[in-house]
Coordinates of N, CA and C in Angstrom, one line a residue:
L1 N 0.8 -1.2 0.0 CA 0.0 0.0 0.0 C 0.9 1.2 0.0
C2 N 0.2 2.3 -0.3 CA 0.9 3.6 -0.4 C 1.1 4.3 1.0
L3 N 2.1 5.0 1.2 CA 2.4 5.8 2.4 C 2.2 7.3 2.0
Y4 N 1.2 7.9 2.7 CA 1.0 9.3 2.5 C 2.2 10.2 2.8
G5 N 2.6 11.0 1.9 CA 3.8 11.8 2.1 C 5.0 11.3 1.3
N6 N 5.0 10.0 1.0 CA 6.0 9.4 0.2 C 5.4 9.0 -1.2
D7 N 4.4 8.1 -1.2 CA 3.8 7.6 -2.4 C 2.6 8.3 -2.8
L8 N 1.9 9.0 -1.9 CA 0.8 9.8 -2.2 C 0.9 11.2 -1.6
D9 N 0.3 12.2 -2.2 CA 0.3 13.5 -1.7 C -0.9 14.3 -2.3
Q10 N -0.9 15.6 -2.0 CA -2.1 16.4 -2.5 C -2.2 16.4 -4.0
D11 N -1.1 16.2 -4.7 CA -1.1 16.3 -6.2 C -1.2 15.0 -6.8
T12 N -1.4 13.9 -6.1 CA -1.5 12.6 -6.6 C -2.8 12.0 -6.3
T13 N -3.6 11.7 -7.4 CA -4.9 11.1 -7.2 C -4.8 9.6 -7.0
P14 N -5.9 9.1 -6.4 CA -5.9 7.6 -6.2 C -5.7 6.8 -7.5
T15 N -6.1 7.3 -8.6 CA -5.9 6.6 -9.9 C -4.5 6.6 -10.3
M16 N -3.8 7.7 -10.0 CA -2.3 7.7 -10.3 C -1.6 6.7 -9.4
G17 N -2.1 6.6 -8.2 CA -1.4 5.7 -7.3 C -1.9 4.2 -7.4
A18 N -2.6 3.9 -8.5 CA -3.1 2.5 -8.7 C -4.1 2.1 -7.6
L19 N -4.9 3.0 -7.1 CA -5.8 2.7 -6.0 C -7.3 2.8 -6.5
G20 N -7.5 2.7 -7.8 CA -8.9 2.8 -8.3 C -9.8 1.7 -7.8
W21 N -9.2 0.6 -7.4 CA -10.0 -0.6 -6.8 C -10.7 -0.2 -5.6
T22 N -10.3 0.9 -4.9 CA -10.9 1.3 -3.6 C -12.3 2.0 -3.9
M23 N -12.5 2.3 -5.1 CA -13.8 3.0 -5.5 C -14.8 2.0 -6.1
G24 N -14.5 0.7 -6.1 CA -15.4 -0.2 -6.7 C -15.2 -0.3 -8.2
G25 N -15.8 -1.3 -8.8 CA -15.7 -1.6 -10.2 C -16.6 -0.7 -11.1
P26 N -16.4 -0.7 -12.4 CA -17.3 0.1 -13.2 C -18.8 -0.3 -13.0
G27 N -19.6 0.7 -12.9 CA -21.0 0.5 -12.6 C -21.4 0.3 -11.1
S28 N -20.4 0.4 -10.2 CA -20.7 0.3 -8.8 C -21.3 1.5 -8.3
R29 N -22.0 1.4 -7.2 CA -22.8 2.5 -6.6 C -21.9 3.7 -6.4
R30 N -20.7 3.6 -5.8 CA -19.8 4.7 -5.5 C -19.4 5.5 -6.8
R31 N -19.2 4.7 -7.9 CA -18.8 5.4 -9.1 C -20.0 6.1 -9.8
V32 N -21.1 5.4 -9.7 CA -22.3 6.0 -10.4 C -22.8 7.3 -9.6
E33 N -22.9 7.2 -8.3 CA -23.4 8.3 -7.5 C -22.4 9.4 -7.4
Q34 N -21.1 9.0 -7.3 CA -20.0 10.0 -7.2 C -20.2 10.9 -6.0
G35 N -20.6 10.3 -4.9 CA -20.9 11.1 -3.7 C -19.8 11.2 -2.7
F36 N -18.6 11.3 -3.2 CA -17.4 11.5 -2.3 C -16.6 12.7 -2.8
L37 N -15.8 13.2 -1.8 CA -15.0 14.4 -2.1 C -14.0 14.1 -3.2
G38 N -13.9 15.0 -4.2 CA -12.9 14.8 -5.2 C -13.3 13.9 -6.4
A39 N -14.5 13.4 -6.4 CA -15.0 12.6 -7.5 C -14.9 13.2 -8.8
E40 N -15.1 14.5 -8.9 CA -15.0 15.2 -10.2 C -13.6 15.2 -10.8
H41 N -12.6 15.0 -9.9 CA -11.2 15.0 -10.4 C -10.8 13.6 -10.8
I42 N -11.5 12.6 -10.4 CA -11.1 11.2 -10.6 C -11.9 10.5 -11.6
L43 N -13.2 10.8 -11.6 CA -14.2 10.1 -12.5 C -14.8 11.0 -13.6
T44 N -15.1 10.4 -14.7 CA -15.9 11.1 -15.7 C -17.4 11.1 -15.3
P45 N -18.2 11.9 -16.0 CA -19.6 11.8 -15.6 C -20.3 10.5 -15.7
E46 N -19.7 9.6 -16.6 CA -20.2 8.2 -16.7 C -19.8 7.3 -15.6
G47 N -18.8 7.7 -14.8 CA -18.3 6.9 -13.7 C -17.1 6.1 -14.1
K48 N -16.5 6.4 -15.2 CA -15.2 5.8 -15.6 C -14.0 6.6 -15.0
L49 N -12.9 5.9 -14.8 CA -11.7 6.6 -14.3 C -11.1 7.5 -15.4
K50 N -10.8 8.7 -15.0 CA -10.1 9.6 -16.0 C -8.7 9.2 -16.3
K51 N -8.2 9.6 -17.4 CA -6.8 9.3 -17.8 C -5.9 10.1 -16.9
V52 N -4.8 9.5 -16.6 CA -3.8 10.2 -15.7 C -2.5 10.4 -16.5
P53 N -1.7 11.5 -16.1 CA -0.5 11.7 -16.8 C 0.7 10.8 -16.3
R54 N 0.6 10.3 -15.1 CA 1.6 9.5 -14.5 C 1.0 8.4 -13.7
K55 N 1.7 7.3 -13.5 CA 1.2 6.1 -12.8 C 2.3 5.6 -11.8
R56 N 1.8 5.0 -10.7 CA 2.7 4.4 -9.8 C 3.1 3.0 -10.3
I57 N 4.4 2.7 -10.2 CA 4.9 1.4 -10.7 C 5.7 0.7 -9.7
G58 N 5.9 -0.6 -9.9 CA 6.8 -1.4 -9.1 C 8.1 -1.5 -9.9
I59 N 9.3 -1.5 -9.3 CA 10.5 -1.6 -10.0 C 11.4 -2.7 -9.4
K60 N 11.9 -3.6 -10.3 CA 12.9 -4.7 -9.8 C 14.0 -4.7 -10.8
G61 N 15.0 -5.4 -10.4 CA 16.1 -5.7 -11.4 C 17.4 -4.9 -11.2
M62 N 17.4 -3.9 -10.4 CA 18.6 -3.1 -10.2 C 19.5 -3.8 -9.2
K63 N 20.8 -3.4 -9.2 CA 21.7 -4.1 -8.3 C 21.7 -3.5 -6.9
A64 N 21.5 -2.2 -6.8 CA 21.5 -1.5 -5.5 C 20.1 -1.0 -5.2
P65 N 19.7 -0.9 -4.0 CA 18.4 -0.3 -3.7 C 18.3 1.2 -4.1
A66 N 17.2 1.5 -4.8 CA 16.9 2.9 -5.2 C 16.1 3.6 -4.1
R67 N 16.6 4.7 -3.6 CA 16.0 5.4 -2.5 C 15.0 6.5 -3.1
D68 N 14.3 7.2 -2.2 CA 13.4 8.2 -2.7 C 14.1 9.3 -3.4
H69 N 13.4 9.8 -4.4 CA 13.9 10.9 -5.3 C 15.0 10.4 -6.3
T70 N 15.2 9.1 -6.4 CA 16.1 8.6 -7.4 C 15.4 8.8 -8.8
E71 N 16.1 9.3 -9.7 CA 15.5 9.6 -11.0 C 15.4 8.4 -11.9
I72 N 14.2 8.3 -12.6 CA 13.9 7.2 -13.5 C 14.0 7.7 -14.9
Y73 N 14.8 6.9 -15.8 CA 15.0 7.3 -17.2 C 14.4 6.2 -18.1
D74 N 14.2 6.5 -19.3 CA 13.8 5.5 -20.3 C 14.9 4.5 -20.5
A75 N 14.7 3.5 -21.3 CA 15.7 2.4 -21.6 C 17.0 2.9 -22.1
T76 N 17.0 4.1 -22.8 CA 18.2 4.6 -23.4 C 19.0 5.4 -22.4
G77 N 18.4 5.8 -21.3 CA 19.0 6.6 -20.3 C 19.1 8.1 -20.6
E78 N 18.4 8.5 -21.7 CA 18.4 9.9 -22.2 C 17.4 10.8 -21.6
T79 N 16.2 10.2 -21.5 CA 15.0 11.0 -21.1 C 14.5 10.7 -19.7
K80 N 14.4 11.7 -18.8 CA 13.9 11.4 -17.5 C 12.4 11.2 -17.6
I81 N 11.8 10.1 -17.0 CA 10.4 9.8 -17.2 C 9.7 9.8 -15.8
G82 N 10.5 9.9 -14.7 CA 9.8 9.8 -13.4 C 10.8 9.8 -12.3
E83 N 10.3 9.4 -11.1 CA 11.1 9.5 -9.8 C 10.6 8.4 -8.9
V84 N 11.6 7.8 -8.2 CA 11.3 6.8 -7.2 C 10.7 7.5 -5.9
T85 N 9.7 6.9 -5.3 CA 9.1 7.4 -4.1 C 9.6 6.6 -2.9
S86 N 9.8 5.3 -3.0 CA 10.4 4.5 -1.9 C 11.0 3.3 -2.5
G87 N 12.0 2.8 -1.8 CA 12.7 1.6 -2.2 C 13.5 1.0 -1.0
T88 N 13.7 -0.3 -1.1 CA 14.4 -1.0 -0.1 C 14.9 -2.3 -0.6
F89 N 15.5 -3.1 0.2 CA 16.0 -4.5 -0.1 C 14.9 -5.4 0.4
S90 N 14.4 -6.3 -0.4 CA 13.4 -7.3 0.0 C 14.0 -8.6 0.5
P91 N 13.8 -8.9 1.8 CA 14.3 -10.2 2.3 C 13.6 -11.4 1.7
C92 N 12.3 -11.2 1.3 CA 11.6 -12.3 0.7 C 12.1 -12.6 -0.7
L93 N 12.4 -11.6 -1.5 CA 12.8 -11.8 -2.9 C 14.4 -11.8 -3.0
K94 N 15.0 -11.4 -1.9 CA 16.5 -11.4 -1.9 C 17.0 -10.5 -3.0
A95 N 16.3 -9.3 -3.2 CA 16.7 -8.4 -4.2 C 16.1 -7.0 -3.9
P96 N 16.7 -5.9 -4.4 CA 16.2 -4.6 -4.2 C 14.9 -4.4 -5.0
I97 N 14.0 -3.7 -4.4 CA 12.7 -3.3 -5.0 C 12.4 -1.8 -4.8
A98 N 11.5 -1.3 -5.5 CA 11.2 0.2 -5.4 C 9.8 0.4 -6.0
M99 N 9.2 1.6 -5.6 CA 8.0 2.1 -6.2 C 8.3 3.5 -6.7
G100 N 7.7 3.9 -7.7 CA 7.9 5.3 -8.2 C 6.8 5.6 -9.2
Y101 N 6.8 6.8 -9.7 CA 5.9 7.3 -10.6 C 6.6 7.6 -11.9
V102 N 6.0 7.2 -13.0 CA 6.5 7.4 -14.4 C 5.4 7.9 -15.3
E103 N 5.7 8.5 -16.4 CA 4.7 8.8 -17.4 C 3.9 7.6 -17.8
T104 N 2.6 7.8 -18.0 CA 1.7 6.7 -18.2 C 2.2 5.8 -19.4
K105 N 2.8 6.3 -20.4 CA 3.2 5.5 -21.6 C 4.3 4.5 -21.2
S106 N 5.0 4.8 -20.1 CA 6.1 4.0 -19.7 C 5.8 3.0 -18.5
A107 N 4.5 3.0 -18.2 CA 4.1 2.2 -17.0 C 3.7 0.7 -17.2
K108 N 3.9 0.3 -18.4 CA 3.5 -1.1 -18.8 C 4.5 -2.1 -18.1
V109 N 4.0 -3.2 -17.5 CA 4.8 -4.2 -16.9 C 5.7 -4.8 -18.0
G110 N 7.0 -4.9 -17.6 CA 8.0 -5.4 -18.5 C 8.8 -4.4 -19.2
T111 N 8.4 -3.1 -19.1 CA 9.2 -2.0 -19.7 C 10.5 -1.9 -19.1
E112 N 11.6 -1.8 -19.9 CA 12.9 -1.6 -19.4 C 13.1 -0.1 -19.1
I113 N 13.8 0.1 -18.0 CA 14.1 1.5 -17.6 C 15.5 1.6 -17.0
M114 N 15.9 2.8 -16.8 CA 17.2 3.0 -16.1 C 17.0 3.9 -14.9
L115 N 17.8 3.6 -13.8 CA 17.7 4.3 -12.6 C 19.1 5.0 -12.4
K116 N 19.1 6.2 -11.9 CA 20.3 6.9 -11.6 C 20.5 6.8 -10.1
I117 N 21.3 5.7 -9.7 CA 21.6 5.5 -8.3 C 23.0 5.8 -8.0
R118 N 23.2 6.8 -7.1 CA 24.5 7.2 -6.7 C 25.3 7.7 -8.0
N119 N 24.7 8.4 -8.9 CA 25.2 9.0 -10.1 C 25.7 7.9 -11.1
K120 N 25.2 6.7 -11.0 CA 25.5 5.6 -11.9 C 24.2 5.1 -12.5
M121 N 24.1 4.9 -13.8 CA 22.9 4.3 -14.4 C 22.8 2.8 -14.2
Q122 N 21.7 2.3 -13.7 CA 21.5 0.9 -13.5 C 20.2 0.5 -14.3
K123 N 20.3 -0.7 -14.9 CA 19.1 -1.2 -15.6 C 18.1 -1.7 -14.5
A124 N 16.8 -1.6 -14.9 CA 15.8 -2.1 -14.1 C 14.6 -2.4 -15.0
E125 N 13.5 -2.9 -14.4 CA 12.3 -3.2 -15.1 C 11.1 -2.9 -14.3
V126 N 10.0 -2.4 -15.0 CA 8.7 -2.2 -14.4 C 8.1 -3.6 -14.2
T127 N 7.6 -3.8 -12.9 CA 7.1 -5.1 -12.5 C 5.7 -4.9 -11.9
K128 N 4.9 -5.9 -11.8 CA 3.6 -5.8 -11.2 C 3.7 -5.8 -9.7
M129 N 2.7 -5.2 -9.1 CA 2.6 -5.2 -7.6 C 1.4 -5.9 -7.2
P130 N 1.3 -6.5 -6.1 CA 2.4 -6.6 -5.1 C 3.6 -7.4 -5.5
F131 N 4.7 -7.1 -5.0 CA 6.0 -7.8 -5.4 C 5.9 -9.3 -5.0
V132 N 5.3 -9.5 -3.9 CA 5.2 -10.9 -3.3 C 3.7 -11.2 -3.2
E133 N 3.3 -12.3 -3.9 CA 1.9 -12.7 -3.8 C 1.5 -13.1 -2.4
S134 N 0.3 -12.6 -2.0 CA -0.2 -13.0 -0.7 C -0.7 -14.4 -0.7
R135 N -0.4 -15.1 0.3 CA -0.8 -16.5 0.4 C -1.6 -16.7 1.8
Y136 N -2.7 -16.1 1.8 CA -3.5 -16.2 3.1 C -4.1 -17.6 3.1
Y137 N -4.2 -18.1 4.3 CA -4.9 -19.4 4.6 C -6.4 -19.2 4.6
R138 N -7.0 -19.9 3.7 CA -8.5 -19.8 3.7 C -9.1 -21.2 4.2
V139 N -9.9 -21.1 5.1 CA -10.6 -22.3 5.7 C -11.4 -22.9 4.7
P140 N -11.2 -24.2 4.4 CA -12.1 -24.9 3.4 C -13.6 -24.9 3.9
E141 N -14.5 -24.8 3.0 CA -15.9 -24.7 3.4 C -16.5 -26.1 3.4

């Protein structure tokens, strides 16, 4: 989930943060009625999610952990397309992971990107989130 102040702020809508699921599916009561603060900024009059200029992504594949404010570049390393909001080393995956925001066109899973970590460019890849699948125990019925 997102941490307010790092991954979300006043300028980031829930749809940018990949939190559209919190408003229900298309045709749900919340989307149709639009009876919540900020609905006009997030939903079209038909109840669909508005297009956003940037999206939150998961990042894997780099050698060193990317910390907040690490710059994200396209695969060529020429054009800055976003910024890391949080990153750490995952003990479950035994690899560095991070979250950040990039231009919508670069947010597709599998897209190769470059991160500028400690003034060195490192290859990375956009990955799906959550990074580790939840394996909750469900009681058989």
